[in-house]
C-alpha atoms as an extended CHARMM CRD file, in Angstrom:
* protein
*
       263  EXT
         1         1  UNK       CA           -103.9860000000      110.2680000000       98.2640000000  PROA      1               0.0000000000
         2         2  UNK       CA           -107.7630000000      110.3820000000       98.6440000000  PROA      2               0.0000000000
         3         3  UNK       CA           -108.1630000000      109.9430000000       94.9030000000  PROA      3               0.0000000000
         4         4  UNK       CA           -105.8650000000      106.9040000000       94.9660000000  PROA      4               0.0000000000
         5         5  UNK       CA           -107.9030000000      105.3150000000       97.7590000000  PROA      5               0.0000000000
         6         6  UNK       CA           -111.1210000000      105.8470000000       95.8130000000  PROA      6               0.0000000000
         7         7  UNK       CA           -109.5710000000      104.2180000000       92.7320000000  PROA      7               0.0000000000
         8         8  UNK       CA           -108.4300000000      101.2170000000       94.7960000000  PROA      8               0.0000000000
         9         9  UNK       CA           -111.8730000000      100.7740000000       96.3700000000  PROA      9               0.0000000000
        10        10  UNK       CA           -113.5980000000      100.9630000000       92.9890000000  PROA      10              0.0000000000
        11        11  UNK       CA           -111.1390000000       98.4380000000       91.5480000000  PROA      11              0.0000000000
        12        12  UNK       CA           -111.7890000000       95.9820000000       94.3820000000  PROA      12              0.0000000000
        13        13  UNK       CA           -115.5450000000       96.3070000000       93.9800000000  PROA      13              0.0000000000
        14        14  UNK       CA           -115.2230000000       95.7590000000       90.2280000000  PROA      14              0.0000000000
        15        15  UNK       CA           -113.1380000000       92.6240000000       90.6540000000  PROA      15              0.0000000000
        16        16  UNK       CA           -115.5530000000       91.3050000000       93.2570000000  PROA      16              0.0000000000
        17        17  UNK       CA           -118.4800000000       91.8000000000       90.9180000000  PROA      17              0.0000000000
        18        18  UNK       CA           -116.6300000000       89.8960000000       88.1890000000  PROA      18              0.0000000000
        19        19  UNK       CA           -115.9230000000       87.0060000000       90.5430000000  PROA      19              0.0000000000
        20        20  UNK       CA           -112.2910000000       86.5180000000       91.5290000000  PROA      20              0.0000000000
        21        21  UNK       CA           -111.2420000000       82.9360000000       90.6830000000  PROA      21              0.0000000000
        22        22  UNK       CA           -110.7390000000       80.6860000000       93.7030000000  PROA      22              0.0000000000
        23        23  UNK       CA           -108.7270000000       77.6580000000       92.5560000000  PROA      23              0.0000000000
        24        24  UNK       CA           -108.7980000000       74.4980000000       94.6100000000  PROA      24              0.0000000000
        25        25  UNK       CA           -107.0790000000       71.1680000000       94.0930000000  PROA      25              0.0000000000
        26        26  UNK       CA           -108.0850000000       67.7840000000       95.4790000000  PROA      26              0.0000000000
        27        27  UNK       CA           -104.9170000000       65.7510000000       94.9320000000  PROA      27              0.0000000000
        28        28  UNK       CA           -104.8110000000       64.7600000000       98.6150000000  PROA      28              0.0000000000
        29        29  UNK       CA           -108.4540000000       63.6590000000       98.5120000000  PROA      29              0.0000000000
        30        30  UNK       CA           -108.8080000000       61.9400000000       95.1230000000  PROA      30              0.0000000000
        31        31  UNK       CA           -106.5200000000       59.3200000000       93.6030000000  PROA      31              0.0000000000
        32        32  UNK       CA           -106.7360000000       57.0660000000       90.5300000000  PROA      32              0.0000000000
        33        33  UNK       CA           -104.6350000000       53.9910000000       89.7390000000  PROA      33              0.0000000000
        34        34  UNK       CA           -104.7520000000       51.0310000000       87.3560000000  PROA      34              0.0000000000
        35        35  UNK       CA           -105.5230000000       47.6080000000       88.8610000000  PROA      35              0.0000000000
        36        36  UNK       CA           -106.0100000000       44.0420000000       87.6240000000  PROA      36              0.0000000000
        37        37  UNK       CA           -108.6400000000       42.7200000000       90.0570000000  PROA      37              0.0000000000
        38        38  UNK       CA           -111.1850000000       43.6300000000       92.7300000000  PROA      38              0.0000000000
        39        39  UNK       CA           -110.4410000000       42.2850000000       96.2360000000  PROA      39              0.0000000000
        40        40  UNK       CA           -112.6830000000       39.3250000000       97.0400000000  PROA      40              0.0000000000
        41        41  UNK       CA           -114.1820000000       39.1850000000       93.5140000000  PROA      41              0.0000000000
        42        42  UNK       CA           -113.4440000000       36.0930000000       91.3980000000  PROA      42              0.0000000000
        43        43  UNK       CA           -114.2940000000       37.6420000000       88.0030000000  PROA      43              0.0000000000
        44        44  UNK       CA           -111.3270000000       38.0020000000       85.6460000000  PROA      44              0.0000000000
        45        45  UNK       CA           -110.9100000000       41.3620000000       83.9240000000  PROA      45              0.0000000000
        46        46  UNK       CA           -108.7210000000       42.6280000000       81.0970000000  PROA      46              0.0000000000
        47        47  UNK       CA           -108.1220000000       46.1060000000       82.5380000000  PROA      47              0.0000000000
        48        48  UNK       CA           -109.2930000000       48.2010000000       85.4390000000  PROA      48              0.0000000000
        49        49  UNK       CA           -108.9950000000       51.2660000000       87.6560000000  PROA      49              0.0000000000
        50        50  UNK       CA           -109.4050000000       52.0610000000       91.3260000000  PROA      50              0.0000000000
        51        51  UNK       CA           -110.7010000000       55.4540000000       92.4440000000  PROA      51              0.0000000000
        52        52  UNK       CA           -110.2250000000       56.4290000000       96.0850000000  PROA      52              0.0000000000
        53        53  UNK       CA           -111.9150000000       59.4690000000       97.6400000000  PROA      53              0.0000000000
        54        54  UNK       CA           -111.0250000000       60.4980000000      101.1930000000  PROA      54              0.0000000000
        55        55  UNK       CA           -114.2650000000       62.3290000000      101.9670000000  PROA      55              0.0000000000
        56        56  UNK       CA           -113.1810000000       63.5820000000      105.3880000000  PROA      56              0.0000000000
        57        57  UNK       CA           -109.9450000000       65.1380000000      104.1090000000  PROA      57              0.0000000000
        58        58  UNK       CA           -111.4380000000       68.2280000000      102.4580000000  PROA      58              0.0000000000
        59        59  UNK       CA           -114.5950000000       70.1300000000      103.4430000000  PROA      59              0.0000000000
        60        60  UNK       CA           -115.0950000000       71.2640000000       99.8320000000  PROA      60              0.0000000000
        61        61  UNK       CA           -116.0870000000       67.6980000000       98.9440000000  PROA      61              0.0000000000
        62        62  UNK       CA           -119.3620000000       68.4450000000      100.7350000000  PROA      62              0.0000000000
        63        63  UNK       CA           -120.1980000000       71.2690000000       98.3240000000  PROA      63              0.0000000000
        64        64  UNK       CA           -120.0140000000       69.6630000000       94.8940000000  PROA      64              0.0000000000
        65        65  UNK       CA           -122.4940000000       69.7630000000       92.0410000000  PROA      65              0.0000000000
        66        66  UNK       CA           -125.1230000000       66.9990000000       92.2000000000  PROA      66              0.0000000000
        67        67  UNK       CA           -123.4850000000       65.0070000000       89.3650000000  PROA      67              0.0000000000
        68        68  UNK       CA           -120.0040000000       65.3350000000       90.8460000000  PROA      68              0.0000000000
        69        69  UNK       CA           -117.5750000000       63.6170000000       91.3010000000  PROA      69              0.0000000000
        70        70  UNK       CA           -117.9030000000       61.9220000000       87.9290000000  PROA      70              0.0000000000
        71        71  UNK       CA           -115.6520000000       59.5970000000       85.9560000000  PROA      71              0.0000000000
        72        72  UNK       CA           -114.5890000000       60.0400000000       82.3310000000  PROA      72              0.0000000000
        73        73  UNK       CA           -113.3190000000       56.9470000000       80.4910000000  PROA      73              0.0000000000
        74        74  UNK       CA           -111.6610000000       57.2100000000       77.0490000000  PROA      74              0.0000000000
        75        75  UNK       CA           -109.5240000000       55.0850000000       74.7370000000  PROA      75              0.0000000000
        76        76  UNK       CA           -106.7960000000       55.2870000000       72.1120000000  PROA      76              0.0000000000
        77        77  UNK       CA           -105.7540000000       52.7880000000       69.4470000000  PROA      77              0.0000000000
        78        78  UNK       CA           -102.0020000000       52.5100000000       68.8350000000  PROA      78              0.0000000000
        79        79  UNK       CA            -99.0090000000       50.2990000000       69.7280000000  PROA      79              0.0000000000
        80        80  UNK       CA            -98.1530000000       52.7160000000       72.5450000000  PROA      80              0.0000000000
        81        81  UNK       CA            -99.5200000000       55.6720000000       74.4610000000  PROA      81              0.0000000000
        82        82  UNK       CA            -96.8220000000       58.2970000000       73.8340000000  PROA      82              0.0000000000
        83        83  UNK       CA            -97.3940000000       61.0730000000       76.4020000000  PROA      83              0.0000000000
        84        84  UNK       CA           -101.1700000000       61.3700000000       76.1330000000  PROA      84              0.0000000000
        85        85  UNK       CA           -101.4960000000       61.5140000000       79.9110000000  PROA      85              0.0000000000
        86        86  UNK       CA            -99.1600000000       64.5150000000       79.9860000000  PROA      86              0.0000000000
        87        87  UNK       CA           -101.0430000000       66.2240000000       77.1460000000  PROA      87              0.0000000000
        88        88  UNK       CA           -104.3410000000       65.6580000000       78.9760000000  PROA      88              0.0000000000
        89        89  UNK       CA           -103.0100000000       66.9420000000       82.2820000000  PROA      89              0.0000000000
        90        90  UNK       CA           -101.5450000000       70.0320000000       80.6360000000  PROA      90              0.0000000000
        91        91  UNK       CA           -104.4320000000       70.9620000000       78.3300000000  PROA      91              0.0000000000
        92        92  UNK       CA           -107.5640000000       69.7700000000       80.1220000000  PROA      92              0.0000000000
        93        93  UNK       CA           -106.3900000000       70.4810000000       83.6510000000  PROA      93              0.0000000000
        94        94  UNK       CA           -105.0770000000       73.7840000000       82.1700000000  PROA      94              0.0000000000
        95        95  UNK       CA           -101.5850000000       74.8200000000       81.1290000000  PROA      95              0.0000000000
        96        96  UNK       CA           -101.6030000000       77.8270000000       83.4860000000  PROA      96              0.0000000000
        97        97  UNK       CA           -102.8820000000       76.0570000000       86.5660000000  PROA      97              0.0000000000
        98        98  UNK       CA           -103.3270000000       72.2960000000       86.7070000000  PROA      98              0.0000000000
        99        99  UNK       CA           -106.3000000000       72.7910000000       88.9900000000  PROA      99              0.0000000000
       100       100  UNK       CA           -108.1400000000       75.3350000000       86.8400000000  PROA      100             0.0000000000
       101       101  UNK       CA           -109.5160000000       72.7670000000       84.4200000000  PROA      101             0.0000000000
       102       102  UNK       CA           -112.0620000000       72.9410000000       81.6300000000  PROA      102             0.0000000000
       103       103  UNK       CA           -114.9660000000       70.7280000000       80.6260000000  PROA      103             0.0000000000
       104       104  UNK       CA           -113.8200000000       67.9440000000       78.2920000000  PROA      104             0.0000000000
       105       105  UNK       CA           -115.2570000000       68.4230000000       74.7870000000  PROA      105             0.0000000000
       106       106  UNK       CA           -115.2520000000       66.0550000000       71.8130000000  PROA      106             0.0000000000
       107       107  UNK       CA           -115.5440000000       66.5940000000       68.0670000000  PROA      107             0.0000000000
       108       108  UNK       CA           -118.0080000000       64.8450000000       65.7460000000  PROA      108             0.0000000000
       109       109  UNK       CA           -115.7110000000       61.8140000000       65.4490000000  PROA      109             0.0000000000
       110       110  UNK       CA           -115.5490000000       61.4060000000       69.2270000000  PROA      110             0.0000000000
       111       111  UNK       CA           -112.0020000000       62.7890000000       69.4340000000  PROA      111             0.0000000000
       112       112  UNK       CA           -111.0850000000       64.7500000000       72.5680000000  PROA      112             0.0000000000
       113       113  UNK       CA           -110.4270000000       68.3480000000       71.5880000000  PROA      113             0.0000000000
       114       114  UNK       CA           -107.0540000000       69.9930000000       72.2930000000  PROA      114             0.0000000000
       115       115  UNK       CA           -105.2530000000       66.7550000000       73.2360000000  PROA      115             0.0000000000
       116       116  UNK       CA           -103.0140000000       65.0770000000       70.6680000000  PROA      116             0.0000000000
       117       117  UNK       CA            -99.8480000000       62.9930000000       70.8420000000  PROA      117             0.0000000000
       118       118  UNK       CA            -97.3620000000       61.6740000000       68.3060000000  PROA      118             0.0000000000
       119       119  UNK       CA            -95.9480000000       58.1540000000       68.2560000000  PROA      119             0.0000000000
       120       120  UNK       CA            -93.3220000000       57.1160000000       65.7060000000  PROA      120             0.0000000000
       121       121  UNK       CA            -94.2630000000       60.1930000000       63.7160000000  PROA      121             0.0000000000
       122       122  UNK       CA            -97.9850000000       59.3190000000       63.6460000000  PROA      122             0.0000000000
       123       123  UNK       CA           -100.8360000000       61.0070000000       65.4910000000  PROA      123             0.0000000000
       124       124  UNK       CA           -102.4050000000       59.4800000000       68.6200000000  PROA      124             0.0000000000
       125       125  UNK       CA           -105.6840000000       60.8150000000       70.0210000000  PROA      125             0.0000000000
       126       126  UNK       CA           -108.0990000000       60.1050000000       72.8530000000  PROA      126             0.0000000000
       127       127  UNK       CA           -111.6460000000       59.0060000000       71.9730000000  PROA      127             0.0000000000
       128       128  UNK       CA           -114.9180000000       58.8320000000       73.8800000000  PROA      128             0.0000000000
       129       129  UNK       CA           -116.9770000000       55.6720000000       74.2730000000  PROA      129             0.0000000000
       130       130  UNK       CA           -120.6400000000       55.1900000000       73.4970000000  PROA      130             0.0000000000
       131       131  UNK       CA           -122.9510000000       53.0990000000       75.6450000000  PROA      131             0.0000000000
       132       132  UNK       CA           -125.8580000000       50.8820000000       74.6850000000  PROA      132             0.0000000000
       133       133  UNK       CA           -127.7880000000       52.1310000000       71.6130000000  PROA      133             0.0000000000
       134       134  UNK       CA           -125.3650000000       54.9850000000       71.0440000000  PROA      134             0.0000000000
       135       135  UNK       CA           -125.7660000000       56.7010000000       74.4070000000  PROA      135             0.0000000000
       136       136  UNK       CA           -123.0610000000       59.3010000000       74.9720000000  PROA      136             0.0000000000
       137       137  UNK       CA           -120.5400000000       58.4820000000       77.7020000000  PROA      137             0.0000000000
       138       138  UNK       CA           -118.6990000000       61.7940000000       77.4070000000  PROA      138             0.0000000000
       139       139  UNK       CA           -121.2450000000       64.5230000000       78.1950000000  PROA      139             0.0000000000
       140       140  UNK       CA           -120.1290000000       67.1000000000       80.7840000000  PROA      140             0.0000000000
       141       141  UNK       CA           -120.4300000000       67.0560000000       83.6780000000  PROA      141             0.0000000000
       142       142  UNK       CA           -121.7600000000       63.5390000000       84.3580000000  PROA      142             0.0000000000
       143       143  UNK       CA           -119.4830000000       61.8760000000       81.7500000000  PROA      143             0.0000000000
       144       144  UNK       CA           -119.2360000000       58.0670000000       81.8450000000  PROA      144             0.0000000000
       145       145  UNK       CA           -120.3190000000       57.4100000000       85.4290000000  PROA      145             0.0000000000
       146       146  UNK       CA           -121.8190000000       59.7850000000       87.9710000000  PROA      146             0.0000000000
       147       147  UNK       CA           -121.9090000000       60.5470000000       90.8090000000  PROA      147             0.0000000000
       148       148  UNK       CA           -119.4010000000       58.9230000000       93.1450000000  PROA      148             0.0000000000
       149       149  UNK       CA           -121.2630000000       59.4980000000       96.3940000000  PROA      149             0.0000000000
       150       150  UNK       CA           -119.9570000000       59.5670000000       99.9390000000  PROA      150             0.0000000000
       151       151  UNK       CA           -121.4600000000       56.1700000000      100.7760000000  PROA      151             0.0000000000
       152       152  UNK       CA           -118.1900000000       54.6680000000       99.5320000000  PROA      152             0.0000000000
       153       153  UNK       CA           -114.5440000000       55.7150000000       99.7040000000  PROA      153             0.0000000000
       154       154  UNK       CA           -113.3030000000       53.1930000000       97.1560000000  PROA      154             0.0000000000
       155       155  UNK       CA           -114.5940000000       52.4560000000       93.6420000000  PROA      155             0.0000000000
       156       156  UNK       CA           -113.4250000000       49.9830000000       91.0000000000  PROA      156             0.0000000000
       157       157  UNK       CA           -114.0320000000       50.3610000000       87.2550000000  PROA      157             0.0000000000
       158       158  UNK       CA           -113.2540000000       46.9660000000       85.7680000000  PROA      158             0.0000000000
       159       159  UNK       CA           -113.2310000000       46.2620000000       82.0190000000  PROA      159             0.0000000000
       160       160  UNK       CA           -113.6590000000       42.9700000000       80.1890000000  PROA      160             0.0000000000
       161       161  UNK       CA           -113.7210000000       42.1460000000       76.4970000000  PROA      161             0.0000000000
       162       162  UNK       CA           -116.9700000000       40.8490000000       74.9420000000  PROA      162             0.0000000000
       163       163  UNK       CA           -116.7590000000       38.9410000000       71.6670000000  PROA      163             0.0000000000
       164       164  UNK       CA           -119.3310000000       39.9190000000       69.0560000000  PROA      164             0.0000000000
       165       165  UNK       CA           -120.5660000000       38.9280000000       65.5830000000  PROA      165             0.0000000000
       166       166  UNK       CA           -118.4300000000       39.2050000000       62.4300000000  PROA      166             0.0000000000
       167       167  UNK       CA           -115.2210000000       38.8370000000       64.4660000000  PROA      167             0.0000000000
       168       168  UNK       CA           -115.8210000000       42.1740000000       66.1820000000  PROA      168             0.0000000000
       169       169  UNK       CA           -115.7400000000       42.8700000000       69.9010000000  PROA      169             0.0000000000
       170       170  UNK       CA           -116.6410000000       45.5370000000       72.4330000000  PROA      170             0.0000000000
       171       171  UNK       CA           -116.0990000000       45.9600000000       76.1800000000  PROA      171             0.0000000000
       172       172  UNK       CA           -118.1830000000       46.0340000000       79.3320000000  PROA      172             0.0000000000
       173       173  UNK       CA           -117.2820000000       47.8910000000       82.4950000000  PROA      173             0.0000000000
       174       174  UNK       CA           -118.4400000000       46.6790000000       85.9010000000  PROA      174             0.0000000000
       175       175  UNK       CA           -118.5480000000       49.4050000000       88.5580000000  PROA      175             0.0000000000
       176       176  UNK       CA           -117.9380000000       48.3130000000       92.1550000000  PROA      176             0.0000000000
       177       177  UNK       CA           -118.1680000000       50.3070000000       95.3750000000  PROA      177             0.0000000000
       178       178  UNK       CA           -116.9190000000       49.3610000000       98.8190000000  PROA      178             0.0000000000
       179       179  UNK       CA           -119.5690000000       48.4090000000      101.3660000000  PROA      179             0.0000000000
       180       180  UNK       CA           -119.5670000000       49.0110000000      105.1420000000  PROA      180             0.0000000000
       181       181  UNK       CA           -118.2830000000       45.4820000000      105.7800000000  PROA      181             0.0000000000
       182       182  UNK       CA           -115.3060000000       46.0390000000      103.4730000000  PROA      182             0.0000000000
       183       183  UNK       CA           -116.5910000000       43.8960000000      100.6070000000  PROA      183             0.0000000000
       184       184  UNK       CA           -117.2810000000       45.2260000000       97.1130000000  PROA      184             0.0000000000
       185       185  UNK       CA           -120.6480000000       45.2620000000       95.3850000000  PROA      185             0.0000000000
       186       186  UNK       CA           -121.4600000000       45.8340000000       91.7040000000  PROA      186             0.0000000000
       187       187  UNK       CA           -123.2620000000       49.1620000000       91.2020000000  PROA      187             0.0000000000
       188       188  UNK       CA           -123.8430000000       48.7010000000       87.4900000000  PROA      188             0.0000000000
       189       189  UNK       CA           -122.4930000000       47.4100000000       84.1750000000  PROA      189             0.0000000000
       190       190  UNK       CA           -121.7960000000       49.7980000000       81.2980000000  PROA      190             0.0000000000
       191       191  UNK       CA           -121.3540000000       48.5390000000       77.7030000000  PROA      191             0.0000000000
       192       192  UNK       CA           -118.4620000000       50.3030000000       75.9470000000  PROA      192             0.0000000000
       193       193  UNK       CA           -118.6740000000       50.7190000000       72.1650000000  PROA      193             0.0000000000
       194       194  UNK       CA           -116.6470000000       52.7420000000       69.7000000000  PROA      194             0.0000000000
       195       195  UNK       CA           -117.8630000000       56.2930000000       69.2430000000  PROA      195             0.0000000000
       196       196  UNK       CA           -118.2980000000       55.9090000000       65.4720000000  PROA      196             0.0000000000
       197       197  UNK       CA           -121.9000000000       54.7070000000       65.6960000000  PROA      197             0.0000000000
       198       198  UNK       CA           -124.5600000000       52.9570000000       67.7000000000  PROA      198             0.0000000000
       199       199  UNK       CA           -123.1130000000       49.7300000000       69.1210000000  PROA      199             0.0000000000
       200       200  UNK       CA           -120.0490000000       49.9220000000       66.8290000000  PROA      200             0.0000000000
       201       201  UNK       CA           -117.5360000000       47.2010000000       67.6280000000  PROA      201             0.0000000000
       202       202  UNK       CA           -113.7510000000       47.1390000000       67.4750000000  PROA      202             0.0000000000
       203       203  UNK       CA           -111.8990000000       45.2830000000       64.7080000000  PROA      203             0.0000000000
       204       204  UNK       CA           -109.6150000000       42.2970000000       65.3000000000  PROA      204             0.0000000000
       205       205  UNK       CA           -106.8310000000       43.8170000000       63.2090000000  PROA      205             0.0000000000
       206       206  UNK       CA           -105.9650000000       47.3510000000       62.1720000000  PROA      206             0.0000000000
       207       207  UNK       CA           -106.4510000000       46.9210000000       58.4420000000  PROA      207             0.0000000000
       208       208  UNK       CA           -109.0490000000       47.0950000000       55.6590000000  PROA      208             0.0000000000
       209       209  UNK       CA           -112.2630000000       48.7060000000       56.9670000000  PROA      209             0.0000000000
       210       210  UNK       CA           -110.5750000000       49.8300000000       60.1810000000  PROA      210             0.0000000000
       211       211  UNK       CA           -108.1470000000       52.1150000000       58.3710000000  PROA      211             0.0000000000
       212       212  UNK       CA           -110.9390000000       54.3940000000       57.1980000000  PROA      212             0.0000000000
       213       213  UNK       CA           -112.1090000000       55.0360000000       60.7820000000  PROA      213             0.0000000000
       214       214  UNK       CA           -110.9600000000       58.1010000000       62.7090000000  PROA      214             0.0000000000
       215       215  UNK       CA           -109.9680000000       56.2110000000       65.8620000000  PROA      215             0.0000000000
       216       216  UNK       CA           -107.6830000000       53.9050000000       63.8430000000  PROA      216             0.0000000000
       217       217  UNK       CA           -105.9440000000       56.8880000000       62.2140000000  PROA      217             0.0000000000
       218       218  UNK       CA           -102.5550000000       55.9330000000       63.6690000000  PROA      218             0.0000000000
       219       219  UNK       CA           -102.4760000000       52.8350000000       61.4610000000  PROA      219             0.0000000000
       220       220  UNK       CA           -103.8470000000       54.6630000000       58.4490000000  PROA      220             0.0000000000
       221       221  UNK       CA           -100.8660000000       57.0220000000       58.7260000000  PROA      221             0.0000000000
       222       222  UNK       CA            -98.3070000000       54.3240000000       59.5470000000  PROA      222             0.0000000000
       223       223  UNK       CA            -96.4540000000       52.2010000000       57.0260000000  PROA      223             0.0000000000
       224       224  UNK       CA            -98.1030000000       49.1080000000       58.4600000000  PROA      224             0.0000000000
       225       225  UNK       CA            -97.9510000000       45.4880000000       57.4270000000  PROA      225             0.0000000000
       226       226  UNK       CA           -101.1590000000       43.6430000000       56.6200000000  PROA      226             0.0000000000
       227       227  UNK       CA           -102.9010000000       41.8280000000       59.4540000000  PROA      227             0.0000000000
       228       228  UNK       CA           -101.3920000000       44.1870000000       62.0170000000  PROA      228             0.0000000000
       229       229  UNK       CA           -102.3830000000       43.5460000000       65.6210000000  PROA      229             0.0000000000
       230       230  UNK       CA           -102.7190000000       46.4970000000       67.9460000000  PROA      230             0.0000000000
       231       231  UNK       CA           -103.4350000000       47.6150000000       71.5000000000  PROA      231             0.0000000000
       232       232  UNK       CA           -106.3280000000       49.5100000000       73.0000000000  PROA      232             0.0000000000
       233       233  UNK       CA           -105.4130000000       51.8870000000       75.8060000000  PROA      233             0.0000000000
       234       234  UNK       CA           -108.0120000000       52.9140000000       78.3950000000  PROA      234             0.0000000000
       235       235  UNK       CA           -107.7390000000       56.2610000000       80.1820000000  PROA      235             0.0000000000
       236       236  UNK       CA           -109.6900000000       57.3370000000       83.2630000000  PROA      236             0.0000000000
       237       237  UNK       CA           -109.8910000000       60.6270000000       85.1840000000  PROA      237             0.0000000000
       238       238  UNK       CA           -112.1670000000       61.9310000000       87.9330000000  PROA      238             0.0000000000
       239       239  UNK       CA           -113.9340000000       65.2810000000       87.4830000000  PROA      239             0.0000000000
       240       240  UNK       CA           -115.1240000000       67.5580000000       90.3040000000  PROA      240             0.0000000000
       241       241  UNK       CA           -117.4170000000       70.5430000000       89.7410000000  PROA      241             0.0000000000
       242       242  UNK       CA           -118.3120000000       73.1490000000       92.4000000000  PROA      242             0.0000000000
       243       243  UNK       CA           -121.8490000000       73.4140000000       93.6720000000  PROA      243             0.0000000000
       244       244  UNK       CA           -123.6470000000       75.8660000000       95.9200000000  PROA      244             0.0000000000
       245       245  UNK       CA           -121.5580000000       76.9670000000       98.8870000000  PROA      245             0.0000000000
       246       246  UNK       CA           -118.2810000000       75.5640000000       97.5480000000  PROA      246             0.0000000000
       247       247  UNK       CA           -115.0930000000       77.3540000000       98.4950000000  PROA      247             0.0000000000
       248       248  UNK       CA           -113.8020000000       77.1380000000       94.9240000000  PROA      248             0.0000000000
       249       249  UNK       CA           -115.1160000000       77.9140000000       91.4530000000  PROA      249             0.0000000000
       250       250  UNK       CA           -112.7870000000       75.9770000000       89.1610000000  PROA      250             0.0000000000
       251       251  UNK       CA           -113.3470000000       72.6050000000       87.4770000000  PROA      251             0.0000000000
       252       252  UNK       CA           -110.9390000000       70.0510000000       88.9150000000  PROA      252             0.0000000000
       253       253  UNK       CA           -109.5650000000       66.9780000000       87.1250000000  PROA      253             0.0000000000
       254       254  UNK       CA           -107.5350000000       64.2130000000       88.7250000000  PROA      254             0.0000000000
       255       255  UNK       CA           -104.4580000000       63.0490000000       86.8760000000  PROA      255             0.0000000000
       256       256  UNK       CA           -105.2250000000       60.7320000000       83.9670000000  PROA      256             0.0000000000
       257       257  UNK       CA           -104.4900000000       57.0410000000       84.6100000000  PROA      257             0.0000000000
       258       258  UNK       CA           -104.2030000000       54.3450000000       81.9290000000  PROA      258             0.0000000000
       259       259  UNK       CA           -104.3370000000       50.5950000000       81.3100000000  PROA      259             0.0000000000
       260       260  UNK       CA           -104.2490000000       48.5640000000       78.0930000000  PROA      260             0.0000000000
       261       261  UNK       CA           -105.2730000000       45.3220000000       76.3900000000  PROA      261             0.0000000000
       262       262  UNK       CA           -104.1700000000       43.6220000000       73.1720000000  PROA      262             0.0000000000
       263       263  UNK       CA           -106.8390000000       43.4480000000       70.4820000000  PROA      263             0.0000000000
């Protein structure tokens, strides 16, 4: 009996030294939804998202990393979205525990690793954006926009299309936060370019030069007619990372929300 007790004590000390995982989820505190406008703002947008954080609902929100919460925005190019949100939630939030997530990583083409869907027998992937002059908008843990601080409980990420030269186009995202008087103020504007290069624009149709690009791979695989129009789907999720004194040690991702525009 004494020997068994000694073994149990040693085992507990060993596990403690390794760091027993403490998973925490913030689904009651963080929510994401697609929206078409910002209350009280006259600007017209093509797509958008609202992020709500109830700061007083969970004490762990006071112990986050300095760049957290952050927002990751991605896109896909296809006539539909398949179940990419489900694939993201299962593989990035973790298949074993939706709240034991991992840092989002991207390959050299800007494709999100470990998340892939199939639509009409053709592959659909999620891709990162680049900002002005090729700046990465997908680097953990700050990602596209960081941090969402406790000065606001409601944030809007609103996207509009910007026409460019040679019949190309890109997007811009205005970030709004709620002020004390209930109105919304712009906190910044982020240019959104394709990941394939510095300031790379989107094509008007999924044909010719577009078909050789990784993010247009759905149409390269499809038996498509010439001059095919397509849709661009936007996907947004909120990322939370523990800091000093946090009562959890897992990376948390909100569910992935989506919106779309026609090219």
